[in-house]
Amino acid sequence: MAQVTLRNICKSFGDIETIHNVDLDIEKGDLCVFVGPSGCGKSTILRLIAGLEEITSGDLNMGGVRVNELPPAERSISMVFQSYALYPHMDVFRNMAFGLKIAKRPTSEINEKVNWASNILGLNSYLDAKPKSLSGGQRQRVAIGRAIVRNPDLFLFDEPLSNLDAALRVQTRMEIAQLHRKLGATMVYVTHDQVEAMTLATRMVVLRAGRVEQVGKPMDLFRRPCNKFVAGFIGSPKMNFLKVTLMRANEKEAMVRDEDGTLHHVSVEATKLSLGEKLTLGVRPERLDLVDSATDNTIKGCILMVERLGDQTLIHVKTSSSTDHCIARIPAESKVELGDTVYLKVKSHHYHLFDKDEQACHRLLPDET
Amino acid sequence: MAIVTGKRNLLSHLAAHAGILIFLALVLFPFFMIISISLRPGNFAVGSLIPPEISFEHWKLALGISYEDAHGNLINPPFPVLTWLWNSVKIATITAFLILALSTTSAYAFARMKFRFKGAVLNSILLLQMFPAALTLIAIFSIFDTLGEYIPWLGVDTHGGLILSYLGGIALHVWTIKGYFESIPVDIEEAASVDGANTFQTFLYVLLPMAVPILMVVFVLAFIGTLIEYPVASILLHQEDNLTLAVGSKLFLYEQNYLWGDFAAAAVLSGLPITAVFLLAQKWIVSGLTVGGSKG
Ligand SMILES: Nc1ncnc2c1ncn2[C@@H]1O[C@H](COP(=O)(O)OP(=O)(O)OP(=O)(O)O)[C@@H](O)[C@H]1O
Ligand SMILES: [Mg+2]
């Protein structure tokens, strides 16, 4: 039985509906990551689950019981707020201990839990400090500590690592993953960070403008995005899109032509498409290989910018078909210069193809039958 | 002063100091005058600021001590000034605490809860409060006269009744506290409710501690307001032993004989509790209690 289910949830602020018919099942033990552009309603859904906003319509169930009307205190949740929301008049220790004190836990347990959390989060030397004397990252860690000292049925994290430095972020991410495994806890986690989303999630939910676009395992979403938005949102640098026209289609392959006239063979189930349809071809930056000359499945362009990252190089290429410029991730030792004309080759099964409504065609991947 | 200032500022500094001194003189002169009158022998309102001769006769009377005048007559204190002072302090303290309790809880409701007619109620209590209290005196008298028939300790000439009548005047305090509550980010209380605290615990452990400065301000204002209140106290209290200092000290000024000296001593005395309460409250009136809770 799912721990949390959202059924047809809508939320309006005044007359403006911001969350539209969200359906979602979060299983027990899931670490469910919400991603989506700023303002798409991630925090709002979290607040609906927490009971901090009233649900306008729809049903929210937790552990099989409808909880729409239950106050937050009775939902057995803990939450890291995007704004931290620490108690400014309490020191760090009391901030973390507050929930346990309210629950009337014995002092020994409170001390043990708080010390455990402050060890993990590196807050030992700040236990007597008030929030106002802490840095943004330290405050955020206190907020995480306050959430993890308790043992709720559901953890809600709203961008909990956004203000930490790179090293601390990796370390805290690991701690959260470990915590998740050890407690078998159910978590909902909002993040803007691709790496966090891909590595932590057991399920990933992509949101756009208050709607769920796609739900699934991170790798499934990465390999089989259901539409152009999800394809563009997951992965960094983002997927390249080319404007193409359908020349030939069958159940094994679609042949499309880009604006240069080059043909591309795409391994997708293309029976639903009609000849001459304007389509979008997608390919991830790491699937583009430098070649010497134009053949089928190549993209020709002129280098606008070269970003050498050390272990790899990103080239931004101006092509005639792409809406934006194309980005290719190529080996660091490749000799490319600004202004060069390059040919980038793609394997047929590395393409994605989207119809005129931006819905993805089913990809035929070689490791699946 | 950390900021670097140029030499030219010296002149404006001097001007500012001169201005402050003039202002201080304006404020302090009447005060010194009163002290001077209370230390002068005889009952004269006018005279030099520094009395040529100092006598403690008025203070002795105010503090309830008899003294012998120049002719060897024993003069007994005409009025129980210390009892009045005690009445005033008692009534003002109880009233201030009750006002604080009532106005914080109603301010919480107005600031944080949703209910119908909230705006209308909020505005009408303020408007009703604008109605001059002096015009309601008759009504207040008859209300408490009747009330006393059913609940004697709330009737006319009881301190309970007077305190109850003061509790009607909380609209301004409700507005003050409500404004402060609204300046506190609501997500801090949301965090508390997620942490398992119920509404009352959130109010008590999270909101109130952050609002201490404004609570102190309201306490001091309510205390002073009650201590110096005259019209209502003068019609609700009659027996000499029951009076507050504000009402009682008026007795020194009867038609045929203005006892300015005794009046002045009583007046200085009534300023003492105000000073004491203010000094006590001052260290709680600090800013920045809510800093650091929320990002941005
Ligand atoms: N209390 C509110 N009143 C009115 N509109 C609101 C309120 N809270 C949120 N919204 C609107 O709901 C939408 C979603 O906001 P939300 O905070 O959930 O976005 P988000 O996905 O968390 O964004 P971010 O990544 O920037 O945190 C926004 O358009 C916002 O303007
Ligand atoms: Mg947000």
XYZ file of C-alpha atoms in Angstrom, chain A residues 47 50 52 54 72-73 77-79 81-90 95 98-99 102 104 131-132 139 146 150 162-163, chain B residues 114 186-198 201-202 205-207 209-210 287-296:
62
model
C 3.100 22.251 1.661
C 2.442 18.780 5.026
C 0.369 23.892 5.618
C -5.559 23.680 2.393
C 0.269 19.231 10.268
C 1.057 18.228 13.843
C 5.953 14.420 9.086
C 9.067 16.466 9.397
C 10.084 19.109 6.958
C 11.722 24.507 4.706
C 13.134 26.243 1.680
C 13.415 29.313 3.928
C 14.869 27.231 6.852
C 12.279 28.697 9.277
C 14.435 28.194 12.371
C 13.262 29.375 15.773
C 15.268 32.593 16.105
C 14.961 32.807 19.870
C 16.329 29.315 20.505
C 16.016 24.272 17.659
C 12.013 21.267 19.908
C 10.019 18.524 18.206
C 6.959 18.659 22.324
C 7.801 14.591 25.590
C 20.494 31.223 14.325
C 21.267 34.871 13.689
C 21.353 27.518 9.242
C 15.746 19.488 13.153
C 12.619 12.913 14.739
C 20.881 24.644 -1.867
C 23.147 26.768 0.299
C -9.200 32.847 9.510
C 4.645 32.743 9.469
C 6.837 29.866 8.317
C 8.510 29.752 11.734
C 5.182 28.834 13.280
C 4.536 26.435 10.411
C 7.792 24.726 11.285
C 6.590 24.362 14.857
C 3.322 22.809 13.785
C 5.186 20.372 11.540
C 7.346 19.614 14.593
C 4.177 18.448 16.310
C 3.194 21.517 18.313
C -0.495 22.330 18.536
C 2.028 25.383 22.014
C 3.051 27.233 18.866
C 6.704 28.551 22.773
C 7.349 30.139 19.405
C 5.338 33.273 18.782
C 9.011 34.607 22.926
C 9.636 36.397 19.647
C 15.185 44.671 18.667
C 16.286 41.815 16.471
C 14.627 38.945 18.289
C 13.248 37.509 15.078
C 16.412 37.831 13.017
C 17.958 34.667 11.645
C 14.913 32.464 11.444
C 14.218 32.771 7.774
C 16.314 33.116 4.674
C 16.290 36.489 2.971
